[in-house]
mmCIF file of C-alpha atoms in Angstrom:
data_model
loop_
_atom_site.group_PDB
_atom_site.id
_atom_site.type_symbol
_atom_site.label_atom_id
_atom_site.label_comp_id
_atom_site.label_asym_id
_atom_site.label_seq_id
_atom_site.Cartn_x
_atom_site.Cartn_y
_atom_site.Cartn_z
ATOM 1 C CA MET A 1 95.669 106.533 184.455
ATOM 2 C CA THR A 2 98.640 107.117 182.164
ATOM 3 C CA THR A 3 102.077 106.899 183.735
ATOM 4 C CA LEU A 4 104.597 109.368 182.407
ATOM 5 C CA ALA A 5 107.963 107.932 181.405
ATOM 6 C CA ALA A 6 111.179 109.905 181.676
ATOM 7 C CA GLN A 7 112.799 110.883 178.421
ATOM 8 C CA PRO A 8 116.100 109.064 177.804
ATOM 9 C CA VAL A 9 119.027 110.460 179.800
ATOM 10 C CA ALA A 10 120.908 111.192 176.555
ATOM 11 C CA THR A 11 118.019 113.424 175.444
ATOM 12 C CA THR A 12 118.080 115.367 178.725
ATOM 13 C CA VAL A 13 121.853 115.709 178.636
ATOM 14 C CA GLY A 14 121.750 116.850 175.013
ATOM 15 C CA ALA A 15 119.081 119.442 175.744
ATOM 16 C CA PHE A 16 120.969 121.077 178.613
ATOM 17 C CA MET A 17 124.673 120.697 177.775
ATOM 18 C CA PRO A 18 126.054 123.946 176.339
ATOM 19 C CA ALA A 19 127.500 123.855 172.829
ATOM 20 C CA GLY A 20 131.242 123.275 172.591
ATOM 21 C CA TYR A 21 131.547 120.722 175.408
ATOM 22 C CA ALA A 22 132.926 117.182 175.161
ATOM 23 C CA GLU A 23 133.434 114.324 177.597
ATOM 24 C CA ALA A 24 136.578 114.833 179.683
ATOM 25 C CA ALA A 25 136.269 112.237 182.465
ATOM 26 C CA ARG A 26 134.144 109.272 183.474
ATOM 27 C CA ARG A 27 134.265 107.232 186.663
ATOM 28 C CA ARG A 28 132.236 104.831 188.741
ATOM 29 C CA VAL A 29 131.024 106.273 192.013
ATOM 30 C CA ALA A 30 128.715 105.322 194.863
ATOM 31 C CA VAL A 31 125.703 107.434 195.751
ATOM 32 C CA ASP A 32 124.317 106.442 199.136
ATOM 33 C CA ASP A 33 126.034 103.049 198.728
ATOM 34 C CA GLU A 34 124.446 102.440 195.317
ATOM 35 C CA PRO A 35 126.509 102.280 192.098
ATOM 36 C CA ALA A 36 126.396 105.202 189.696
ATOM 37 C CA GLU A 37 128.552 106.879 187.085
ATOM 38 C CA LEU A 38 129.915 110.414 187.127
ATOM 39 C CA VAL A 39 130.544 111.885 183.672
ATOM 40 C CA ARG A 40 132.196 115.274 183.271
ATOM 41 C CA HIS A 41 132.140 117.340 180.103
ATOM 42 C CA GLN A 42 134.372 120.371 179.645
ATOM 43 C CA ARG A 43 134.763 123.025 176.989
ATOM 44 C CA THR A 44 136.552 121.766 173.884
ATOM 45 C CA ASP A 45 138.598 124.993 173.715
ATOM 46 C CA GLY A 46 140.058 124.217 177.177
ATOM 47 C CA ARG A 47 138.780 127.444 178.747
ATOM 48 C CA ASN A 48 138.520 127.122 182.550
ATOM 49 C CA ALA A 49 138.952 123.343 182.402
ATOM 50 C CA ALA A 50 140.422 122.924 185.899
ATOM 51 C CA LEU A 51 138.548 121.668 188.933
ATOM 52 C CA GLY A 52 136.275 124.522 189.967
ATOM 53 C CA GLY A 53 135.947 125.753 186.386
ATOM 54 C CA GLU A 54 133.360 125.393 183.670
ATOM 55 C CA HIS A 55 131.819 121.957 183.257
ATOM 56 C CA PHE A 56 128.668 120.007 182.575
ATOM 57 C CA SER A 57 128.573 116.937 184.823
ATOM 58 C CA THR A 58 126.035 114.171 185.255
ATOM 59 C CA VAL A 59 125.445 111.406 187.768
ATOM 60 C CA ILE A 60 123.573 108.435 186.344
ATOM 61 C CA ALA A 61 122.393 105.524 188.510
ATOM 62 C CA ALA A 62 123.235 101.946 187.529
ATOM 63 C CA ASP A 63 119.604 101.496 186.414
ATOM 64 C CA GLY A 64 120.038 104.359 183.901
ATOM 65 C CA ARG A 65 118.103 106.954 185.908
ATOM 66 C CA LEU A 66 119.431 110.513 185.906
ATOM 67 C CA LYS A 67 120.364 111.354 189.508
ATOM 68 C CA GLY A 68 121.478 114.862 188.649
ATOM 69 C CA PHE A 69 123.472 117.264 186.553
ATOM 70 C CA ALA A 70 125.316 120.539 186.979
ATOM 71 C CA ARG A 71 125.818 123.111 184.214
ATOM 72 C CA MET A 72 128.532 125.463 185.406
ATOM 73 C CA ASP A 73 129.173 127.855 182.525
ATOM 74 C CA LEU A 74 130.598 131.380 182.447
ATOM 75 C CA ASP A 75 127.629 132.490 180.338
ATOM 76 C CA LEU A 76 125.389 131.994 183.407
ATOM 77 C CA VAL A 77 127.109 134.705 185.474
ATOM 78 C CA GLY A 78 124.884 137.735 185.985
ATOM 79 C CA GLY A 79 121.505 138.350 184.456
ATOM 80 C CA ARG A 80 118.057 138.724 185.933
ATOM 81 C CA LEU A 81 116.800 135.651 187.738
ATOM 82 C CA PRO A 82 113.366 134.235 187.036
ATOM 83 C CA SER A 83 110.638 135.005 189.544
ATOM 84 C CA ARG A 84 109.681 132.302 192.022
ATOM 85 C CA THR A 85 106.550 131.561 189.984
ATOM 86 C CA GLU A 86 108.534 131.315 186.755
ATOM 87 C CA ALA A 87 111.236 129.143 188.366
ATOM 88 C CA ARG A 88 108.592 126.772 189.748
ATOM 89 C CA ALA A 89 106.948 126.424 186.318
ATOM 90 C CA ILE A 90 110.313 125.745 184.639
ATOM 91 C CA ALA A 91 111.198 123.189 187.336
ATOM 92 C CA MET A 92 107.890 121.340 186.949
ATOM 93 C CA ASP A 93 108.198 121.300 183.141
ATOM 94 C CA PHE A 94 111.712 119.877 183.519
ATOM 95 C CA LEU A 95 110.573 117.173 185.945
ATOM 96 C CA LYS A 96 107.772 116.141 183.565
ATOM 97 C CA LEU A 97 110.469 115.253 181.035
ATOM 98 C CA ALA A 98 113.433 114.112 183.133
ATOM 99 C CA ALA A 99 111.911 112.655 186.325
ATOM 100 C CA PRO A 100 108.117 112.333 186.070
ATOM 101 C CA ASP A 101 108.127 109.743 188.871
ATOM 102 C CA LEU A 102 108.787 112.606 191.306
ATOM 103 C CA LEU A 103 105.751 114.703 190.340
ATOM 104 C CA PRO A 104 103.076 112.844 192.353
ATOM 105 C CA VAL A 105 105.210 112.695 195.509
ATOM 106 C CA LEU A 106 106.901 116.089 195.638
ATOM 107 C CA GLU A 107 106.192 118.920 198.005
ATOM 108 C CA VAL A 108 107.828 122.302 197.349
ATOM 109 C CA SER A 109 109.683 123.409 200.470
ATOM 110 C CA TRP A 110 110.913 126.803 199.273
ATOM 111 C CA ILE A 111 112.065 128.789 196.233
ATOM 112 C CA GLU A 112 115.012 131.137 196.780
ATOM 113 C CA PRO A 113 118.177 132.383 195.033
ATOM 114 C CA HIS A 114 121.114 129.979 195.330
ATOM 115 C CA ASP A 115 124.812 130.571 194.630
ATOM 116 C CA GLU A 116 127.367 128.198 193.116
ATOM 117 C CA PRO A 117 131.104 129.025 192.855
ATOM 118 C CA LEU A 118 133.013 129.198 189.561
ATOM 119 C CA ARG A 119 136.754 129.804 189.042
ATOM 120 C CA VAL A 120 137.707 131.376 185.747
ATOM 121 C CA SER A 121 140.942 132.532 184.174
ATOM 122 C CA ARG A 122 141.034 135.729 182.195
ATOM 123 C CA GLY A 123 144.496 136.229 180.786
ATOM 124 C CA GLU A 124 146.967 135.830 183.646
ATOM 125 C CA LYS A 125 144.338 136.486 186.297
ATOM 126 C CA THR A 126 142.145 133.885 188.055
ATOM 127 C CA GLU A 127 138.826 135.048 189.470
ATOM 128 C CA ASN A 128 136.305 133.465 191.790
ATOM 129 C CA LEU A 129 132.835 134.219 190.463
ATOM 130 C CA THR A 130 129.356 133.282 191.582
ATOM 131 C CA LEU A 131 126.661 131.671 189.475
ATOM 132 C CA THR A 132 123.263 132.470 190.938
ATOM 133 C CA GLY A 133 120.097 130.624 190.077
ATOM 134 C CA MET A 134 116.627 130.308 191.545
ATOM 135 C CA LYS A 135 116.476 127.073 193.566
ATOM 136 C CA VAL A 136 113.216 125.162 193.780
ATOM 137 C CA LYS A 137 113.792 122.832 196.739
ATOM 138 C CA MET A 138 111.373 119.942 197.115
ATOM 139 C CA ARG A 139 110.855 116.952 199.391
ATOM 140 C CA ASN A 140 109.730 113.517 198.313
ATOM 141 C CA ARG A 141 106.766 112.767 200.602
ATOM 142 C CA ALA A 142 107.050 109.015 199.885
ATOM 143 C CA ASP A 143 110.632 108.474 201.072
ATOM 144 C CA GLY A 144 111.623 111.735 202.816
ATOM 145 C CA ARG A 145 114.486 112.433 200.409
ATOM 146 C CA TRP A 146 115.129 115.851 198.896
ATOM 147 C CA MET A 147 115.399 117.094 195.341
ATOM 148 C CA TRP A 148 115.912 120.428 193.682
ATOM 149 C CA VAL A 149 116.015 122.201 190.393
ATOM 150 C CA ILE A 150 118.058 125.386 190.080
ATOM 151 C CA VAL A 151 117.021 127.635 187.204
ATOM 152 C CA GLY A 152 119.592 130.025 185.734
ATOM 153 C CA ALA A 153 119.114 133.568 184.479
ATOM 154 C CA ASP A 154 118.815 132.071 180.976
ATOM 155 C CA ARG A 155 115.574 130.361 182.136
ATOM 156 C CA LYS A 156 117.107 126.890 181.767
ATOM 157 C CA VAL A 157 117.931 124.342 184.427
ATOM 158 C CA MET A 158 121.519 124.718 185.625
ATOM 159 C CA VAL A 159 121.424 122.124 188.423
ATOM 160 C CA PHE A 160 119.182 119.151 189.113
ATOM 161 C CA GLU A 161 119.660 116.722 191.990
ATOM 162 C CA ARG A 162 117.328 114.040 193.310
ATOM 163 C CA ASP A 163 117.210 111.432 196.073
ATOM 164 C CA ILE A 164 119.286 113.497 198.502
ATOM 165 C CA VAL A 165 119.441 112.085 202.030
ATOM 166 C CA TRP A 166 119.525 114.771 204.717
ATOM 167 C CA VAL A 167 120.578 114.143 208.318
ATOM 168 C CA THR A 168 118.330 116.378 210.402
ATOM 169 C CA PHE A 169 120.563 116.460 213.447
ATOM 170 C CA PRO A 170 123.185 117.920 213.339
ATOM 171 C CA GLY A 171 121.809 119.224 210.024
ATOM 172 C CA HIS A 172 123.883 118.206 207.010
ATOM 173 C CA ARG A 173 123.661 116.414 203.725
ATOM 174 C CA LYS A 174 124.570 112.711 203.840
ATOM 175 C CA THR A 175 124.434 112.031 200.078
ATOM 176 C CA GLU A 176 127.742 112.528 198.299
ATOM 177 C CA LYS A 177 128.167 115.712 196.254
ATOM 178 C CA TRP A 178 129.701 114.283 193.075
ATOM 179 C CA LEU A 179 128.470 117.217 190.969
ATOM 180 C CA HIS A 180 130.167 119.837 193.156
ATOM 181 C CA ASP A 181 133.825 120.655 192.508
ATOM 182 C CA THR A 182 134.350 122.106 195.980
ATOM 183 C CA TRP A 183 133.274 118.751 197.481
ATOM 184 C CA LEU A 184 135.529 116.840 195.066
ATOM 185 C CA ALA A 185 138.483 119.010 196.119
ATOM 186 C CA GLU A 186 137.695 118.760 199.851
ATOM 187 C CA ASN A 187 137.478 114.968 199.626
ATOM 188 C CA GLY A 188 140.561 114.586 197.460
ATOM 189 C CA THR A 189 138.667 112.686 194.786
ATOM 190 C CA GLY A 190 139.674 114.802 191.787
ATOM 191 C CA LEU A 191 138.157 114.231 188.380
ATOM 192 C CA LEU A 192 139.333 110.717 187.602
#
């Protein structure tokens, strides 16, 4: 039996990062008490560069494994979402390239629309917008952790997260949310 190997993280990042973005911040973080690195890319023109604005962020484990990424871009607002069948196919194709180790152990829990917040400035006005994608939420049958792929209206992955620990009672996520600006703000961690 042939074992699939994940493509290099740089290849995945390059394939999904929108044009016109450059590294803006990098820091060491802990994900479930394991070392990782958070890297944030922002638009080179400075548009919506504040916390809550446009960004492409990654979390990479110390062993070089991609733990997740978020592509929060104004171009993703609006548009027709993929069907559940289409979103599932896109998610599985993505996992074949970026995290093939998850394929034999995953179980799809549900596929539903999912919203992410985005703050944008247009002239003197700041607006709170919503990016909506189709979330394919899966559970790792081997270790009980969760993973998901959120597919945007452009039919590309906008969010990927893996190895998420969930506390069943009282029902909340234990794993840190380094890719989520609202969590960064709530926890006072900022970008650096």
